[in-house]
Structure formats: C-alpha cells, structure tokens
Short mmCIF file of C-alpha atoms in Angstrom, two decimals:
data_model
loop_
_atom_site.label_atom_id
_atom_site.label_comp_id
_atom_site.label_asym_id
_atom_site.label_seq_id
_atom_site.Cartn_x
_atom_site.Cartn_y
_atom_site.Cartn_z
CA UNK A 18 140.01 -22.14 189.89
CA UNK A 19 139.03 -25.08 192.09
CA UNK A 20 137.68 -26.86 189.04
CA UNK A 21 140.91 -26.20 187.15
CA UNK A 22 142.84 -27.50 190.14
CA UNK A 23 140.65 -30.60 190.30
CA UNK A 24 141.23 -31.38 186.62
CA UNK A 25 144.95 -30.57 186.47
CA UNK A 26 146.39 -30.96 189.95
CA UNK A 27 144.40 -33.60 191.86
CA UNK A 28 145.18 -36.50 189.46
CA UNK A 29 148.81 -35.45 188.80
CA UNK A 30 150.27 -38.15 191.08
CA UNK A 31 147.94 -40.94 189.91
CA UNK A 32 148.61 -40.36 186.22
CA UNK A 33 152.21 -41.39 186.80
CA UNK A 34 150.70 -44.85 186.63
CA UNK A 35 152.71 -47.96 187.18
CA UNK A 36 155.87 -46.02 186.38
CA UNK A 37 155.75 -44.41 189.83
CA UNK A 38 157.99 -47.19 191.14
CA UNK A 39 160.88 -45.34 189.51
CA UNK A 40 160.40 -42.47 191.97
CA UNK A 41 160.45 -44.92 194.85
CA UNK A 42 163.85 -46.40 193.91
CA UNK A 43 165.80 -43.28 192.95
CA UNK A 44 167.88 -41.64 195.69
CA UNK A 45 165.67 -38.53 195.65
CA UNK A 46 162.96 -38.34 198.30
CA UNK A 47 159.20 -38.31 197.93
CA UNK A 48 159.26 -34.85 199.51
CA UNK A 49 161.36 -33.54 196.65
CA UNK A 50 159.09 -35.26 194.14
CA UNK A 51 156.10 -33.46 195.69
CA UNK A 52 158.07 -30.21 195.83
CA UNK A 53 158.74 -30.44 192.08
CA UNK A 54 155.03 -30.95 191.46
CA UNK A 55 154.21 -27.92 193.62
CA UNK A 56 156.72 -25.73 191.81
CA UNK A 57 155.58 -26.77 188.34
CA UNK A 58 151.84 -26.83 188.85
CA UNK A 59 151.71 -24.24 191.62
CA UNK A 60 153.55 -21.56 189.71
CA UNK A 61 151.23 -22.12 186.75
CA UNK A 62 147.98 -22.00 188.73
CA UNK A 63 148.97 -19.17 191.07
CA UNK A 64 150.34 -17.16 188.14
CA UNK A 65 147.18 -17.75 186.11
CA UNK A 66 144.95 -16.77 189.02
CA UNK A 67 146.85 -13.57 189.72
CA UNK A 68 146.93 -12.70 186.02
CA UNK A 69 143.15 -13.08 185.79
CA UNK A 70 142.75 -10.97 188.95
CA UNK A 71 145.02 -8.20 187.62
CA UNK A 72 143.22 -8.09 184.28
CA UNK A 73 139.84 -7.96 186.05
CA UNK A 74 141.00 -5.24 188.42
CA UNK A 75 142.34 -3.21 185.52
CA UNK A 76 139.03 -3.45 183.70
CA UNK A 77 137.07 -2.50 186.83
CA UNK A 78 139.44 0.34 187.79
CA UNK A 79 139.20 -0.37 191.51
CA UNK A 80 141.02 1.35 194.36
CA UNK A 81 144.46 0.34 195.60
CA UNK A 82 143.05 -1.30 198.74
CA UNK A 83 140.64 -3.47 196.73
CA UNK A 84 143.47 -4.39 194.36
CA UNK A 85 145.66 -5.48 197.24
CA UNK A 86 142.97 -7.50 199.03
CA UNK A 87 141.95 -9.16 195.75
CA UNK A 88 145.49 -10.20 194.86
CA UNK A 89 146.06 -11.37 198.46
CA UNK A 90 142.86 -13.44 198.36
CA UNK A 91 143.62 -14.84 194.91
CA UNK A 92 147.08 -15.90 196.04
CA UNK A 93 145.77 -17.63 199.17
CA UNK A 94 142.97 -19.40 197.32
CA UNK A 95 145.32 -20.72 194.65
CA UNK A 96 147.90 -21.61 197.30
CA UNK A 97 145.32 -23.78 199.06
CA UNK A 98 144.07 -25.24 195.76
CA UNK A 99 147.60 -26.34 194.83
CA UNK A 100 148.53 -27.69 198.26
CA UNK A 101 145.33 -29.61 198.85
CA UNK A 102 145.21 -30.82 195.25
CA UNK A 103 148.71 -32.29 195.31
CA UNK A 104 148.47 -33.46 198.92
CA UNK A 105 145.10 -35.17 198.55
CA UNK A 106 146.09 -36.43 195.11
CA UNK A 107 149.07 -38.11 196.75
CA UNK A 108 146.97 -39.44 199.62
CA UNK A 109 144.34 -40.93 197.31
CA UNK A 110 146.86 -41.96 194.63
CA UNK A 111 145.67 -44.85 192.48
CA UNK A 112 148.33 -45.94 190.03
CA UNK A 113 146.05 -48.44 188.33
CA UNK A 114 143.48 -45.83 187.40
CA UNK A 115 142.59 -45.84 183.73
CA UNK A 116 140.78 -42.52 183.60
CA UNK A 117 141.79 -39.53 185.80
CA UNK A 118 138.15 -38.42 185.74
CA UNK A 119 137.40 -41.32 188.09
CA UNK A 120 139.57 -39.68 190.73
CA UNK A 121 137.95 -36.28 190.19
CA UNK A 122 134.37 -37.56 190.29
CA UNK A 123 134.95 -39.94 193.19
CA UNK A 124 135.54 -39.45 196.89
CA UNK A 125 138.95 -37.74 196.44
CA UNK A 126 137.44 -35.10 194.14
CA UNK A 127 134.50 -34.54 196.45
CA UNK A 128 136.77 -34.20 199.47
CA UNK A 129 139.08 -31.83 197.59
CA UNK A 130 136.22 -29.64 196.35
CA UNK A 131 134.67 -29.54 199.83
CA UNK A 132 137.92 -28.36 201.44
CA UNK A 133 138.56 -25.68 198.83
CA UNK A 134 134.91 -24.57 198.90
CA UNK A 135 134.96 -24.22 202.68
CA UNK A 136 138.24 -22.30 202.56
CA UNK A 137 136.91 -19.86 199.96
CA UNK A 138 133.76 -19.42 202.04
CA UNK A 139 135.80 -18.74 205.18
CA UNK A 140 137.98 -16.27 203.31
CA UNK A 141 134.91 -14.40 202.04
CA UNK A 142 133.36 -14.29 205.51
CA UNK A 143 136.58 -13.00 207.08
CA UNK A 144 137.16 -10.37 204.40
CA UNK A 145 133.53 -9.27 203.93
CA UNK A 146 133.56 -7.16 207.07
CA UNK A 147 136.81 -5.51 206.05
CA UNK A 148 135.51 -4.56 202.61
CA UNK A 149 132.18 -3.39 204.07
CA UNK A 150 133.96 -1.12 206.56
CA UNK A 151 136.26 0.17 203.83
CA UNK A 152 133.37 1.22 201.59
CA UNK A 153 131.35 2.53 204.54
CA UNK A 154 134.17 4.87 205.58
CA UNK A 155 134.56 6.04 201.98
CA UNK A 156 130.83 6.82 201.68
CA UNK A 157 130.05 8.26 205.11
CA UNK A 158 133.46 9.73 205.96
CA UNK A 159 132.67 9.77 209.68
CA UNK A 160 135.49 7.52 210.74
CA UNK A 161 138.85 6.64 209.28
CA UNK A 162 139.64 3.27 207.80
CA UNK A 163 142.83 1.76 209.20
CA UNK A 164 143.95 -1.51 207.70
CA UNK A 165 146.02 -2.26 210.80
CA UNK A 166 142.76 -2.81 212.73
CA UNK A 167 142.07 -5.82 210.51
CA UNK A 168 145.50 -7.42 210.74
CA UNK A 169 144.15 -10.29 212.91
CA UNK A 170 141.71 -11.16 210.10
CA UNK A 171 144.51 -11.39 207.56
CA UNK A 172 146.70 -13.39 209.94
CA UNK A 173 143.84 -15.80 210.70
CA UNK A 174 143.04 -16.55 207.08
CA UNK A 175 146.74 -16.86 206.23
CA UNK A 176 147.25 -19.35 209.07
CA UNK A 177 144.28 -21.41 207.90
CA UNK A 178 145.67 -21.39 204.36
CA UNK A 179 149.12 -22.51 205.51
CA UNK A 180 147.58 -25.20 207.72
CA UNK A 181 145.50 -26.62 204.86
CA UNK A 182 148.45 -26.45 202.45
CA UNK A 183 151.00 -28.15 204.69
CA UNK A 184 148.67 -30.65 206.39
CA UNK A 185 147.43 -31.88 203.00
CA UNK A 186 150.99 -32.25 201.76
CA UNK A 187 152.06 -33.98 204.98
CA UNK A 188 149.36 -36.65 204.81
CA UNK A 189 149.99 -37.14 201.10
CA UNK A 190 153.74 -37.56 201.54
CA UNK A 191 153.30 -39.98 204.46
CA UNK A 192 150.88 -42.07 202.41
CA UNK A 193 153.18 -42.17 199.37
CA UNK A 194 156.17 -43.16 201.52
CA UNK A 195 154.24 -46.12 202.94
CA UNK A 196 152.76 -47.14 199.61
CA UNK A 197 153.97 -50.44 198.18
CA UNK A 198 154.16 -50.61 194.40
#
C-alpha cells in the first residue's frame, strides 16, 4: 500500500503544475484544498486497503479478534499513508516537474517511504505481543485473554498515527501557503 500511496498520492499536489496558481487566488483556503485531496484519495486508498483485508480474512477464516485487529491495523496504516503522502507531497511540491516519477524516486519519495516503513514496523512491534498472547491463551488455556489489558498499546499506536497524519499535513499546508508561484 505504501508503494500505491507513493505513486498515486505523493505527487498529487505537484502534478497540478503551473495551474496551481488558480488555487492560490480563489477565496477557498489551502486547508480546504488539502482536505479535498484527503477525501478523494484517502477514501479510495483506505477503502481499497480495507477491502483487500476483508477479502483476505474471509479466505483465511480467522477469528473475530484477528479480524478486528487486522482491520484496525489496515485502517491506521492507510490513514498514515494518505496523510504523509499528501502532507509531504505538499511540502516537497514542485510545480515545474515534468515527470512525477522524479518526485517518487527522489528525496521526497525516500522520506515518505521511510516514514511509512517505520510506522508499519512500529505497529507490528506493538501488536505482535498482543497477537502472541492471544494465540498463547487459545492454545494453553491457562489464563484468560482480555483485550482491555492491551488498550494502552492500541492508544499508543493510534496517537502515533494521528501525530504523523496531522504533522505531515501541517508542514505541507504551511509550505504551500508560503509558496510563491
């Protein structure tokens, strides 16, 4: 999904090209412009990710807990992919770019992929213990598995996701507002 985000979402601001000046002169704000991009591209990518997860879970016939944690994880990953893609795409916007691949294969693409890679790694580390304990209690049946015990893990990873999403958008919006065209 990060690769799909890099190809579709990261260059979405830059491909406006020299016509971006129109967005700077209309009475609408840059924040609304970014919000429209998030709604359009975010709903597509998040919906696609969740659809793939649901189809995979249906084929694997997993338990309800694994279904919930998978859909939760898929949502957060795609949420971060969309936010960082649009935010960093706005921050590194280059309206004179001839080929969007230059943005993807350059520093902006590397930075974007690094952030999303680290987030996915953190999410897997945080949730690995939860899934291990869940399967251990199902196999050994010595102790009960209570999801409430792992609420801090879910809160932590959600806070990191929201921080990455909004901080990326914030720096992108600030950069676009200052940009002279």
